[in-house]
PDB file of C-alpha atoms in Angstrom:
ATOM      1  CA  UNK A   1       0.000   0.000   0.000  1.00 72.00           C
ATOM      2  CA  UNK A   2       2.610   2.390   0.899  1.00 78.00           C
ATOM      3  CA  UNK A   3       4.648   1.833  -2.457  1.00 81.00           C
ATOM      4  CA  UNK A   4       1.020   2.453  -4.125  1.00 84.00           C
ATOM      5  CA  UNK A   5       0.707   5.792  -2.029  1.00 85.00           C
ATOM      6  CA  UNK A   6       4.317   6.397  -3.218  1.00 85.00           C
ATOM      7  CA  UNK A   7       3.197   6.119  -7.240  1.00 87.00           C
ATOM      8  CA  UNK A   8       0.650   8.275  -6.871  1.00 87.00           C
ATOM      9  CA  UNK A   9       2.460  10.868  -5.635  1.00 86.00           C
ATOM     10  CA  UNK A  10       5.146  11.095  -7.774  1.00 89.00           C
ATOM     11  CA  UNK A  11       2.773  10.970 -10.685  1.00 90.00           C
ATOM     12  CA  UNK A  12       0.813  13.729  -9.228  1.00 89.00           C
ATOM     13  CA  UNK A  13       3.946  15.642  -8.957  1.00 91.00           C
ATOM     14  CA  UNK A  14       5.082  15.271 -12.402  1.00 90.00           C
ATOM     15  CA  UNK A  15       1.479  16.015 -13.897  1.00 91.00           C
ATOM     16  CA  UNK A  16       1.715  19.353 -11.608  1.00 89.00           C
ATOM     17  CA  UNK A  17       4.803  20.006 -13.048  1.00 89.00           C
ATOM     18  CA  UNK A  18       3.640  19.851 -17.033  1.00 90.00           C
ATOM     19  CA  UNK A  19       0.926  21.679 -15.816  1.00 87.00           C
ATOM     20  CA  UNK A  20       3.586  24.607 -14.647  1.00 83.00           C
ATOM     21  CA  UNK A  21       5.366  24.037 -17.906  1.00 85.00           C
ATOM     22  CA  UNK A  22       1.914  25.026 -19.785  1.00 84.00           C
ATOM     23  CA  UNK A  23       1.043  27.762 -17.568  1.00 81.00           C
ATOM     24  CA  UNK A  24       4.521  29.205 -18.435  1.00 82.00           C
ATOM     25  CA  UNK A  25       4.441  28.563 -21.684  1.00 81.00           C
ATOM     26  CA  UNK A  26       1.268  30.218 -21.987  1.00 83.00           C
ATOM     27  CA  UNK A  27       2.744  33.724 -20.546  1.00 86.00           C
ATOM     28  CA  UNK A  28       5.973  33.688 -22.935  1.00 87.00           C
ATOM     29  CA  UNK A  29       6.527  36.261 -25.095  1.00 89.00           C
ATOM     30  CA  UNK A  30       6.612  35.428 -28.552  1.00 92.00           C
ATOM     31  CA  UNK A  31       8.302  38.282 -30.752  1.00 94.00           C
ATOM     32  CA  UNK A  32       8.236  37.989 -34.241  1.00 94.00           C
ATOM     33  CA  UNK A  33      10.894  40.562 -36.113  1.00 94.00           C
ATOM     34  CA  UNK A  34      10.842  41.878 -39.869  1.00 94.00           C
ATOM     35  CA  UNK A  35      13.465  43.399 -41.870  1.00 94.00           C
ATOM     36  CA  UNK A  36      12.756  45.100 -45.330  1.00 94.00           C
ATOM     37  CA  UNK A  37      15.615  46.281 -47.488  1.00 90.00           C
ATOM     38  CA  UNK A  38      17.168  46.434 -50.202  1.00 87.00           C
ATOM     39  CA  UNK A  39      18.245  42.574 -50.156  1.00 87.00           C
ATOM     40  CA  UNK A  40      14.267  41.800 -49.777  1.00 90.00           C
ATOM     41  CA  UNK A  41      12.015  40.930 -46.634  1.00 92.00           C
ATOM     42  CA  UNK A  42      13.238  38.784 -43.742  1.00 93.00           C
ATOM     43  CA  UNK A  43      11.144  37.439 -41.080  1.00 94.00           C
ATOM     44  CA  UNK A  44      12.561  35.455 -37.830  1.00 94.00           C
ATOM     45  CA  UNK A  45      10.582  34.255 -34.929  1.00 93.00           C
ATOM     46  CA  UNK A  46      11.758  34.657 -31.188  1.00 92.00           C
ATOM     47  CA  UNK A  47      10.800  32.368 -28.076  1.00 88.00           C
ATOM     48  CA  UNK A  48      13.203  33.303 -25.309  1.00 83.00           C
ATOM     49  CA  UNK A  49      16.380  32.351 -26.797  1.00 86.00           C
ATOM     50  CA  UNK A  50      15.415  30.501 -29.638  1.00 89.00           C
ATOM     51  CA  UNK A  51      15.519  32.248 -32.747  1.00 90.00           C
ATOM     52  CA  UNK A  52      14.034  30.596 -35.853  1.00 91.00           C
ATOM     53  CA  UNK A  53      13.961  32.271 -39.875  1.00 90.00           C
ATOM     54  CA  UNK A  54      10.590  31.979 -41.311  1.00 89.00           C
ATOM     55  CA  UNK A  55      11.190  33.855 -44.697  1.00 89.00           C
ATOM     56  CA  UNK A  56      13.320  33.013 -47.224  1.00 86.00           C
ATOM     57  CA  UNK A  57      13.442  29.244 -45.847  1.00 80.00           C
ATOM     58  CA  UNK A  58      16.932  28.028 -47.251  1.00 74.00           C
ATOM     59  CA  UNK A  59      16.604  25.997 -50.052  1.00 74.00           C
ATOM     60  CA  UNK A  60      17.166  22.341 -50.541  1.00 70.00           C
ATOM     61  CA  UNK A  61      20.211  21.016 -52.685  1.00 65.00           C
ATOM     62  CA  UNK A  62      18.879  18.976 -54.914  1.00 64.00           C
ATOM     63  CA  UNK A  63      20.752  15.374 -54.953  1.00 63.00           C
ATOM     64  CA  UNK A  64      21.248  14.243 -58.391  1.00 63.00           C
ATOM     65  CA  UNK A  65      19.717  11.258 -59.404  1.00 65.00           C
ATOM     66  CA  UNK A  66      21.358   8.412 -61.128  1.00 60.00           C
ATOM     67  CA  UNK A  67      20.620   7.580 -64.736  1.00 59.00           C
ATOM     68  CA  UNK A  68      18.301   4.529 -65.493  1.00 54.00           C
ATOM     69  CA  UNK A  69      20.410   1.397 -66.963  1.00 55.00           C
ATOM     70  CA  UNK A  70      18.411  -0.836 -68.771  1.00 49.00           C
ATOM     71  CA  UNK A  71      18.652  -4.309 -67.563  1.00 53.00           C
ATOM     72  CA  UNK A  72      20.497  -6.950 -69.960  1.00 49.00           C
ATOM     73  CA  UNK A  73      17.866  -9.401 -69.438  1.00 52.00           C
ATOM     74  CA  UNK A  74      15.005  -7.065 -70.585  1.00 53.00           C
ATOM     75  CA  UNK A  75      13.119  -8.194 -74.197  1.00 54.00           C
ATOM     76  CA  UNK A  76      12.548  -5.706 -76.479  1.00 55.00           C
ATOM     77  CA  UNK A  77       8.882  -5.439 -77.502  1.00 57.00           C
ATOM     78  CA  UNK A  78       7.505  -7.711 -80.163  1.00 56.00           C
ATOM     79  CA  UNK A  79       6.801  -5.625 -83.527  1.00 54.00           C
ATOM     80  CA  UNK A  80       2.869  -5.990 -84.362  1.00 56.00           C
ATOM     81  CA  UNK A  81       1.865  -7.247 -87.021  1.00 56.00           C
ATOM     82  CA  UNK A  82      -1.385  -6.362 -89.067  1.00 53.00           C
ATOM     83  CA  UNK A  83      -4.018  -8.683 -89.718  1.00 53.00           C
ATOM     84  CA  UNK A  84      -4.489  -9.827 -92.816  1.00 49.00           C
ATOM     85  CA  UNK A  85      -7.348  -8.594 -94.921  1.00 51.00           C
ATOM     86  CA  UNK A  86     -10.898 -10.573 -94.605  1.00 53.00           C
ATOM     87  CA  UNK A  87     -11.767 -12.185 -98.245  1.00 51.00           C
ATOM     88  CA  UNK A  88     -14.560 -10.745-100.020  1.00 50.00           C
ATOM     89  CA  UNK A  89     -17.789 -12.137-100.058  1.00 52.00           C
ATOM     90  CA  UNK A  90     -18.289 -13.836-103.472  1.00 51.00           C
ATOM     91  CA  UNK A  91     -21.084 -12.338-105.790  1.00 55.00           C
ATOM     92  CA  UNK A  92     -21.675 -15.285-108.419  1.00 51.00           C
ATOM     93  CA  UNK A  93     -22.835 -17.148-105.690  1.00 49.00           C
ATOM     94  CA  UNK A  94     -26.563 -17.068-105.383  1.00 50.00           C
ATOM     95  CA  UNK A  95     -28.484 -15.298-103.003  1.00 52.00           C
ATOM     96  CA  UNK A  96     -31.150 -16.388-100.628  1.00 50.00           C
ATOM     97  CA  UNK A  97     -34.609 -14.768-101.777  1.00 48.00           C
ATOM     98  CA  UNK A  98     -36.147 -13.050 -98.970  1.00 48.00           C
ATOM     99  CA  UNK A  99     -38.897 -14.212 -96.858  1.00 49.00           C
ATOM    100  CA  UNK A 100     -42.216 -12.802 -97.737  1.00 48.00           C
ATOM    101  CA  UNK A 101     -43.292 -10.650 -95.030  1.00 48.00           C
ATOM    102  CA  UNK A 102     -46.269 -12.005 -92.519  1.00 50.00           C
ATOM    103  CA  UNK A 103     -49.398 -10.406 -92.964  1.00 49.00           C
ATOM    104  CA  UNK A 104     -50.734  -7.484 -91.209  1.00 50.00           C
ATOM    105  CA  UNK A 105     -52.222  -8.120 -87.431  1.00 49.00           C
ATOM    106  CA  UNK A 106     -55.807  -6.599 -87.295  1.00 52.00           C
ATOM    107  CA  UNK A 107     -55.435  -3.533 -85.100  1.00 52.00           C
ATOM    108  CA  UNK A 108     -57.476  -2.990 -81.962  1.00 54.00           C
ATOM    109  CA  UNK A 109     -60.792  -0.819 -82.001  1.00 54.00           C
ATOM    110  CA  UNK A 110     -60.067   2.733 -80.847  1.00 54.00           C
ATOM    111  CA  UNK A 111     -60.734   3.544 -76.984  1.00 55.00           C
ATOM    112  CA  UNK A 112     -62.754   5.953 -75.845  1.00 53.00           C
ATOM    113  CA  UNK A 113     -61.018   9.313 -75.039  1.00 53.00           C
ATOM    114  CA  UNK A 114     -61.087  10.037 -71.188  1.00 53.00           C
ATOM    115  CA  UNK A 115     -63.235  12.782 -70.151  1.00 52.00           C
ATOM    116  CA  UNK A 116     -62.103  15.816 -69.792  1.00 53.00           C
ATOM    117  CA  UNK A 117     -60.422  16.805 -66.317  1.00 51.00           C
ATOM    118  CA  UNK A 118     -57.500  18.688 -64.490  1.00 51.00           C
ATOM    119  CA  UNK A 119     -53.869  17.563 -66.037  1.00 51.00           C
ATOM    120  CA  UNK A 120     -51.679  15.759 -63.397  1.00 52.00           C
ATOM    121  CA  UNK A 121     -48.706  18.291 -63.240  1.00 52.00           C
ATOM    122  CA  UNK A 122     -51.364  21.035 -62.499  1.00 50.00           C
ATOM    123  CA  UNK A 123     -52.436  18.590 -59.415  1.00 49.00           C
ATOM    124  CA  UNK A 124     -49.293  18.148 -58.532  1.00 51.00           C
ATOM    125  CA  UNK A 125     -48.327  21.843 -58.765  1.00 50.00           C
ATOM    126  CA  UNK A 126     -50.688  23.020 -56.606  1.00 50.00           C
ATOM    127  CA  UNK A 127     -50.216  20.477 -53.706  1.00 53.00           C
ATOM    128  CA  UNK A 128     -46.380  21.353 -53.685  1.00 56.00           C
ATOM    129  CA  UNK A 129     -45.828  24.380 -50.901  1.00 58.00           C
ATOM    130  CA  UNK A 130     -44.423  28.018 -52.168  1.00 60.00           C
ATOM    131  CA  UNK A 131     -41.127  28.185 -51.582  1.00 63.00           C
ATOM    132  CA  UNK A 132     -39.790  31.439 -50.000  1.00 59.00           C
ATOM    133  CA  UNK A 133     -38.985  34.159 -51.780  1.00 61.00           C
ATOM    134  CA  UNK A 134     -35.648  35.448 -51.285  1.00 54.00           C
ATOM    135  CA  UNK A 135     -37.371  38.751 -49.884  1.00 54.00           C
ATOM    136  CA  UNK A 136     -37.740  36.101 -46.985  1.00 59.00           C
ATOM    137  CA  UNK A 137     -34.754  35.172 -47.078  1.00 55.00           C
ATOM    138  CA  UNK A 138     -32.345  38.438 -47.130  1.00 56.00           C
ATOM    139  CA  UNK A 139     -33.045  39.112 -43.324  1.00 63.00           C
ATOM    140  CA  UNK A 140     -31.935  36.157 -42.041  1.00 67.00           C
ATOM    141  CA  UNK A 141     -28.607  35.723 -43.794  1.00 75.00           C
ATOM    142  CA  UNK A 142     -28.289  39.317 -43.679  1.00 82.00           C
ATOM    143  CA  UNK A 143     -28.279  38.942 -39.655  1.00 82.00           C
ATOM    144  CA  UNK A 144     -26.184  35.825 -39.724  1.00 83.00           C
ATOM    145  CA  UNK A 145     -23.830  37.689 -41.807  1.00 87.00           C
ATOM    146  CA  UNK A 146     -23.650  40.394 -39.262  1.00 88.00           C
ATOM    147  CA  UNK A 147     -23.316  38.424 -36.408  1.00 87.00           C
ATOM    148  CA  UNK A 148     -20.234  36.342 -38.040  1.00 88.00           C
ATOM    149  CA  UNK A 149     -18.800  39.887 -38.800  1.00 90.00           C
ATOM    150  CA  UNK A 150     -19.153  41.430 -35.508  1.00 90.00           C
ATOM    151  CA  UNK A 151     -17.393  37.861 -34.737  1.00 90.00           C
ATOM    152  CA  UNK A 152     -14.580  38.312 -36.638  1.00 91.00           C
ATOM    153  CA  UNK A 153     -13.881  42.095 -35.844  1.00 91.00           C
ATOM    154  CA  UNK A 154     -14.116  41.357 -32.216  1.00 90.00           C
ATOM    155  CA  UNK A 155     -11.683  38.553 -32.538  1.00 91.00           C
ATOM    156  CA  UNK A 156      -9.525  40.552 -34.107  1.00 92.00           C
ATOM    157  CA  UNK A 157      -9.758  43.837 -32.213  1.00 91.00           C
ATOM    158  CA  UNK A 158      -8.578  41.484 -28.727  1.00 91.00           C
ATOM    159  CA  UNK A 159      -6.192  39.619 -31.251  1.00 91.00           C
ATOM    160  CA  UNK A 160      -4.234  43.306 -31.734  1.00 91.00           C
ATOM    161  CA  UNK A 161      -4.631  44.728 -28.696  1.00 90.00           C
ATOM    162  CA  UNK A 162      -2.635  42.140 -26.730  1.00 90.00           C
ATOM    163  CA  UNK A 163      -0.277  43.038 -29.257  1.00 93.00           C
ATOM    164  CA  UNK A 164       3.104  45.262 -29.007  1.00 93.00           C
ATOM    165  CA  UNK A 165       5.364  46.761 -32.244  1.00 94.00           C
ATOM    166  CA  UNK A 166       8.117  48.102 -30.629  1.00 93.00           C
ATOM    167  CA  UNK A 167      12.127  48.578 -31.918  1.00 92.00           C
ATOM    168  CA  UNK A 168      11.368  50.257 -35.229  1.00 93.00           C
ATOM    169  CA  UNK A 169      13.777  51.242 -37.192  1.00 93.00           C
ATOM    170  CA  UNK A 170      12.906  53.157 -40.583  1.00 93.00           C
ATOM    171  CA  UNK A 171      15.255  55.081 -43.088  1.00 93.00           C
ATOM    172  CA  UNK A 172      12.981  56.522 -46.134  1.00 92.00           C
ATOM    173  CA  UNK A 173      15.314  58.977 -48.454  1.00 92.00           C
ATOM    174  CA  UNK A 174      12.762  60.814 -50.855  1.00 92.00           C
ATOM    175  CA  UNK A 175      14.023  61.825 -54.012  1.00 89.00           C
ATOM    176  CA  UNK A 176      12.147  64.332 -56.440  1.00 89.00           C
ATOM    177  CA  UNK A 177      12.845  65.952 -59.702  1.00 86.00           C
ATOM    178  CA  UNK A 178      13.976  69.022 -58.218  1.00 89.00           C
ATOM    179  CA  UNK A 179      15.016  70.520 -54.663  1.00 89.00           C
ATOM    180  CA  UNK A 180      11.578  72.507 -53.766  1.00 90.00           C
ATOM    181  CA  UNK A 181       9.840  69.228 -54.993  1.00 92.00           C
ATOM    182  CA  UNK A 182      12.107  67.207 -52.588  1.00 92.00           C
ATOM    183  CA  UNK A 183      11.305  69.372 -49.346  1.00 91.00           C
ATOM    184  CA  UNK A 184       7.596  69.546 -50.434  1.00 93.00           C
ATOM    185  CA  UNK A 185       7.345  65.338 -50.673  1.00 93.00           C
ATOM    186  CA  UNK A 186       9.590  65.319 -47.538  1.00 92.00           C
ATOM    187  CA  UNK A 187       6.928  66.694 -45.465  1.00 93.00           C
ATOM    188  CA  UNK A 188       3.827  65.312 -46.924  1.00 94.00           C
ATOM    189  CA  UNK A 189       5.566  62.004 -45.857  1.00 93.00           C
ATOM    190  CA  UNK A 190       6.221  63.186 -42.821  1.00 93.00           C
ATOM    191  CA  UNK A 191       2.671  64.621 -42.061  1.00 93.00           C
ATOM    192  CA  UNK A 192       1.510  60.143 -43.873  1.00 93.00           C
ATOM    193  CA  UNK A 193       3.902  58.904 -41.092  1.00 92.00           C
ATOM    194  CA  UNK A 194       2.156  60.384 -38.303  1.00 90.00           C
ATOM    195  CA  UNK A 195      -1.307  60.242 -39.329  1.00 93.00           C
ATOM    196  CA  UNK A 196      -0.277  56.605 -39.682  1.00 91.00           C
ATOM    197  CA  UNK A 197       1.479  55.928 -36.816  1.00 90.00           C
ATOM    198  CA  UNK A 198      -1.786  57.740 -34.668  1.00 90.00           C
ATOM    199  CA  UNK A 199      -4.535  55.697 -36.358  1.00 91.00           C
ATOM    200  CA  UNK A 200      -2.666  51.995 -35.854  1.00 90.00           C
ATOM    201  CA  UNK A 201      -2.273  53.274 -32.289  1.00 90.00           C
ATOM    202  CA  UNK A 202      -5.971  53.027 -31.772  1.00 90.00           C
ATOM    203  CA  UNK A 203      -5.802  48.864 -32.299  1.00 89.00           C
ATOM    204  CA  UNK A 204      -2.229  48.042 -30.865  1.00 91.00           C
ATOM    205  CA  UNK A 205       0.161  49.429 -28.903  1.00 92.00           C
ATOM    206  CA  UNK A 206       3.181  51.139 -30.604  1.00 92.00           C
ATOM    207  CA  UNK A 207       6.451  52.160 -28.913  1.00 88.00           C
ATOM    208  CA  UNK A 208       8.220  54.070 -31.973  1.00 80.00           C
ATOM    209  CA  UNK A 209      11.549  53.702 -32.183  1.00 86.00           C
ATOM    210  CA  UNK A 210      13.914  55.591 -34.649  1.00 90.00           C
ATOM    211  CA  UNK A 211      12.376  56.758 -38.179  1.00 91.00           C
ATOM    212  CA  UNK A 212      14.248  58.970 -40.289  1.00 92.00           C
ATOM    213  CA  UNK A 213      12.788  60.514 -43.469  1.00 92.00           C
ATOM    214  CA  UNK A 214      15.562  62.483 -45.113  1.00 91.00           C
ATOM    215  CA  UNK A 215      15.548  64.240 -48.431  1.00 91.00           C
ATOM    216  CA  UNK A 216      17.742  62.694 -51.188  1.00 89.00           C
ATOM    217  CA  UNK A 217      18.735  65.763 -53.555  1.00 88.00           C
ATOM    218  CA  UNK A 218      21.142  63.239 -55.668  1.00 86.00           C
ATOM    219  CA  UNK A 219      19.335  60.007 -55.878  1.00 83.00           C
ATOM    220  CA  UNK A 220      21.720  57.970 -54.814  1.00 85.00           C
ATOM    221  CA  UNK A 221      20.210  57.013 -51.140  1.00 85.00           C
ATOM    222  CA  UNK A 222      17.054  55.236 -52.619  1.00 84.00           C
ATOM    223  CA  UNK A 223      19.094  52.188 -51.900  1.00 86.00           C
ATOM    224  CA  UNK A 224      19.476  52.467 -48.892  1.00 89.00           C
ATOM    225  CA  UNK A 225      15.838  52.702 -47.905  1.00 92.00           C
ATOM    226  CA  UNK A 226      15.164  49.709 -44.881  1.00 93.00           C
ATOM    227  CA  UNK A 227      12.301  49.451 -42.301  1.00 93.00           C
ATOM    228  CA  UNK A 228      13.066  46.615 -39.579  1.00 94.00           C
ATOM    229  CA  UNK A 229      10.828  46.119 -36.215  1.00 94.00           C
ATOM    230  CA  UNK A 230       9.534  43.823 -33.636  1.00 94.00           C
ATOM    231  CA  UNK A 231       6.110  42.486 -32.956  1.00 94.00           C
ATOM    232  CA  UNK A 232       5.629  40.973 -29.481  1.00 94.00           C
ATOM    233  CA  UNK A 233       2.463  38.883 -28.320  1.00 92.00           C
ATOM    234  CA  UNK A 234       1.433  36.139 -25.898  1.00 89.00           C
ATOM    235  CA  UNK A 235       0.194  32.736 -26.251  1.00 88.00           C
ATOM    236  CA  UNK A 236      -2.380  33.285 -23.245  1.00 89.00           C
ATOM    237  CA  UNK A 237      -3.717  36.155 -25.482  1.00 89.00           C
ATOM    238  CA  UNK A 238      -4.265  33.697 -28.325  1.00 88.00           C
ATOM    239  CA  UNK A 239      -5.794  31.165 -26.764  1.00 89.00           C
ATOM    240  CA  UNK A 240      -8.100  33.103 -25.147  1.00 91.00           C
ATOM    241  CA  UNK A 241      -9.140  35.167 -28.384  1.00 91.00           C
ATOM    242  CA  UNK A 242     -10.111  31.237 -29.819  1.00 91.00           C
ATOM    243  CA  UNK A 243     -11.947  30.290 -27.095  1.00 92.00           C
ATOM    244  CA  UNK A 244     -13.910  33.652 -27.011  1.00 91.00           C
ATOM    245  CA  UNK A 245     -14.713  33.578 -30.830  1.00 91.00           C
ATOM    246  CA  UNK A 246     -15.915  29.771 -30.698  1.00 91.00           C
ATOM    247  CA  UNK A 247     -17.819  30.176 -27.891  1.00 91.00           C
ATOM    248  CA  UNK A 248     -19.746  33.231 -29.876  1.00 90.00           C
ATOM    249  CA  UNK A 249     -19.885  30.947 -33.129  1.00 89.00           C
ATOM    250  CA  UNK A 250     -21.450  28.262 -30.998  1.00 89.00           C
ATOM    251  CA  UNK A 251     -23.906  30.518 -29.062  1.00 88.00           C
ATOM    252  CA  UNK A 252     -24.518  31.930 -33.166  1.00 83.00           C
ATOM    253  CA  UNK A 253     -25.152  28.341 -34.258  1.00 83.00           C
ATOM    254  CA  UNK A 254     -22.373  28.408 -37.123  1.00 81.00           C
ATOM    255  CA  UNK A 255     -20.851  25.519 -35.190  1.00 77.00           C
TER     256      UNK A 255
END
């Protein structure tokens, strides 16, 4: 009994521990960094110190394959031959005269004509019930399309708040035909980049970083343009966005 007692214990004490393991894992940061440049996009993903590429995934060296030998003991395939010709049928020969047809069956009398009454398919017709019309039916899949849209928003509106973009990291040269041009597109990009950066920050959090719009009188910094930044969430965030939006698609009846 007492090395019974003893089992359970320790199993209790390792299921408490995976249970720990989840609840961690749950509250980990996941951060999820981008890098656009000249080179092309980039995209890693971050758990603690584990650092995995998403985009461009290296590519595979293809292993060449060995040619095809055919065997010695193979046949080569038979050459078809045609059939021969069938023999004509021989005219001289003479024919078989052809039966003489049998004579004519009497035909039946005429029946009388059924009186006149409603046809069938009009019986049928009217027993069969109207179908609705799709005046009926617009309300209810416009409300079901509704709901599943209020849904989806929702989802997504917790989904980006429990998010963070933080470390950014933006060099944009502008480059115009001529110098007044230049200072003019400098500040209507400017005036983009904060009207930009004010509306995202109604939906997720934003800690700008460094972003420098300078105005390239040569050309020659259009090369250099980059934009790199971070994008932090949780997994507890997630999971509870999924469980939220199927409980509303089951209360909706979609599942």
């Amino acid at each position: 009994m007492a090395a019974l007692w003893l089992i359970v214990r320790i199993l209790l004490w390792v299921l408490a521990a995976l249970l720990g393991l989840v609840a961690l894992a749950l509250f980990v940061p996941i951060t999820a960094e981008l890098r656009a440049d000249e080179t092309g996009f980039a995209a890693w993903l971050r758990v603690l110190f584990v650092r995995i590429k998403l985009y461009p995934r290296p590519e595979k060296e293809e292993k060449p394959q060995p040619e095809k030998r055919k065997r010695k003991n193979e046949k080569t395939p038979a050459p078809k031959t045609k059939p021969f010709p069938e023999a004509a049928p021989d005219r001289s020969a003479p024919q078989a005269a052809p039966e003489s047809e049998p004579p004519e069956k009497e035909k039946p009398a005429p029946k009388a004509a059924p009186a006149p009454g409603p046809a069938p398919e009009k019986k049928a017709k009217a027993a069969q019930p109207k179908s609705p019309s799709l005046a009926d039916k617009l309300p209810k899949d416009l409300d079901r399309t509704l709901a599943l849209v209020s849904t989806a928003g929702g989802a997504v509106r917790r989904l980006l708040a429990g998010l963070t973009v933080h470390d950014i990291d933006a060099f944009l040269p502008v480059h115009r035909g001529s110098a007044s041009d230049t200072a003019l597109a400098v500040g209507h990009v400017w005036a983009a980049v904060g009207a930009g950066l004010g509306a995202l920050q109604n939906f997720i959090r934003i800690r700008p970083g460094q972003i420098t719009v300078r105005p390239d009188y040569t050309g020659d910094e259009e090369r250099n343009a980059s934009f790199s930044c971070k994008i932090t969430g949780c997994l507890f965030i997630m999971v509870s966005v999924g469980i939220w939006a199927f409980r509303r698609l089951k209360e909706q009846k979609f599942l």
